[in-house]
C-alpha cells in the first residue's frame, strides 16, 4: 500500500525557515517524481513544485510564488522527500501536501500545517 | 501560464440528478493533460480523471470527463450524497501546473 506521511509543520515567525519531510513507503521511491502542493486555510489548491527521479537528473520545477525561497530535494536511500522553505511569509501559511508523481497525482499524504505568524 | 476558470462556483443538486462542471483554460492544454480532483473537508484531494477523460483507479463510472483544447467538463451522473465536495481541475501540460479555483457541489 502506498503511504506518504508529511512531518515538520508548525508555527514559525516571518522570515524564518522550516523544512518539511515526506516519508514514503509501499513503492520503489527512486522510480518516481515527487511533488508538493499547498492549501491556504479556506482556499483552493496550489501547486508548489516537484522533483524528478534520478534518471531525469532530479530536475526540479517551482511555482513563481516560491521560486528562489523553496527547495525540493530527495534522499532515495531513505525514501524521503523534502521541502526546504526559507524567508517564510504570512501568505505561506497553508496545509502542505506531498504527493507521488508530477502529473495527475493519485497518491497524497495527509498534509501538515505550516503557520507563519509573529 | 495557463489560467483555469471553473464554473459554476457552487452547484446545488438532488440525489439522482446529473452534475456538469466546467473548466475553461486561457490557452490550449497540450495533449489534454488535464485532471479532475475531488476534495472533502479535512481530506487530501482524490484523483478522479486524468488526461481529460480517463478514470483513475477505483473511480465509479458515474464520473466521466470530456473535452480538449480549452474546454473541459466533469460529469457526475446519478448523484449520491457522498459526492458532496469541492471539485478542482488542474493541468499538467506546462509549468506551472495550475489549478482552477474549484466548484463546490452540494447535495440537497
Short mmCIF file of N, CA, C and O in Angstrom, two decimals, chain A residues 3 11 15 21 23 30 32 38 41 43 49 51 59 65 67 73 81 91-92 96 109:
data_model
loop_
_atom_site.label_atom_id
_atom_site.label_comp_id
_atom_site.label_asym_id
_atom_site.label_seq_id
_atom_site.Cartn_x
_atom_site.Cartn_y
_atom_site.Cartn_z
N UNK A 3 1.99 4.76 0.93
CA UNK A 3 1.75 5.69 2.03
C UNK A 3 2.73 6.84 1.95
O UNK A 3 3.92 6.63 1.67
N UNK A 11 4.42 26.23 13.83
CA UNK A 11 4.34 27.69 13.86
C UNK A 11 5.75 28.27 13.70
O UNK A 11 6.68 27.86 14.40
N UNK A 15 10.06 35.37 7.98
CA UNK A 15 11.49 35.50 7.71
C UNK A 15 12.30 34.27 8.09
O UNK A 15 13.46 34.15 7.66
N UNK A 21 9.34 17.20 5.74
CA UNK A 21 9.76 15.89 5.24
C UNK A 21 8.55 15.10 4.79
O UNK A 21 7.45 15.29 5.32
N UNK A 23 7.79 11.09 4.21
CA UNK A 23 8.27 9.71 4.30
C UNK A 23 7.37 8.82 3.45
O UNK A 23 6.15 8.78 3.65
N UNK A 30 12.62 5.59 -5.57
CA UNK A 30 13.54 6.15 -6.56
C UNK A 30 13.02 6.16 -7.98
O UNK A 30 13.59 6.84 -8.85
N UNK A 32 10.09 7.32 -8.92
CA UNK A 32 9.01 8.29 -9.11
C UNK A 32 9.44 9.72 -8.81
O UNK A 32 10.24 9.98 -7.91
N UNK A 38 0.09 22.91 -1.77
CA UNK A 38 -0.34 23.54 -0.53
C UNK A 38 -1.76 24.09 -0.68
O UNK A 38 -2.25 24.28 -1.80
N UNK A 41 -5.70 28.20 4.38
CA UNK A 41 -6.97 27.96 5.07
C UNK A 41 -8.16 28.51 4.30
O UNK A 41 -8.19 29.70 3.94
N UNK A 43 -8.98 28.09 1.29
CA UNK A 43 -8.70 28.43 -0.10
C UNK A 43 -8.52 27.19 -0.95
O UNK A 43 -8.65 26.06 -0.48
N UNK A 49 5.59 22.59 -6.49
CA UNK A 49 6.70 22.17 -7.34
C UNK A 49 6.92 20.68 -7.28
O UNK A 49 6.18 19.96 -6.61
N UNK A 51 10.15 17.34 -7.89
CA UNK A 51 11.50 16.88 -8.18
C UNK A 51 11.38 15.56 -8.95
O UNK A 51 10.63 14.67 -8.56
N UNK A 59 15.69 16.76 -11.69
CA UNK A 59 15.31 18.11 -12.09
C UNK A 59 14.15 18.60 -11.25
O UNK A 59 13.27 17.83 -10.85
N UNK A 65 5.56 31.75 -7.06
CA UNK A 65 5.37 32.30 -5.72
C UNK A 65 6.39 31.80 -4.71
O UNK A 65 6.57 32.41 -3.65
N UNK A 67 9.57 30.26 -5.95
CA UNK A 67 10.87 30.10 -6.60
C UNK A 67 11.90 31.02 -5.97
O UNK A 67 11.64 32.20 -5.71
N UNK A 73 14.08 18.56 -2.43
CA UNK A 73 15.17 17.60 -2.58
C UNK A 73 14.66 16.22 -2.21
O UNK A 73 13.52 16.06 -1.77
N UNK A 81 11.37 12.71 0.79
CA UNK A 81 11.38 13.94 0.01
C UNK A 81 11.31 15.10 1.00
O UNK A 81 10.71 14.98 2.08
N UNK A 91 1.81 34.73 3.94
CA UNK A 91 0.99 34.13 2.88
C UNK A 91 1.41 32.69 2.55
O UNK A 91 0.78 32.03 1.72
N UNK A 92 2.47 32.21 3.18
CA UNK A 92 2.87 30.81 3.02
C UNK A 92 2.12 29.90 4.00
O UNK A 92 2.30 28.68 3.97
N UNK A 96 0.44 21.75 3.79
CA UNK A 96 1.34 21.32 2.73
C UNK A 96 1.20 19.81 2.54
O UNK A 96 1.26 19.04 3.51
N UNK A 109 -0.19 12.61 0.64
CA UNK A 109 -0.11 12.49 2.09
C UNK A 109 -1.33 13.14 2.73
O UNK A 109 -2.20 13.69 2.05
#
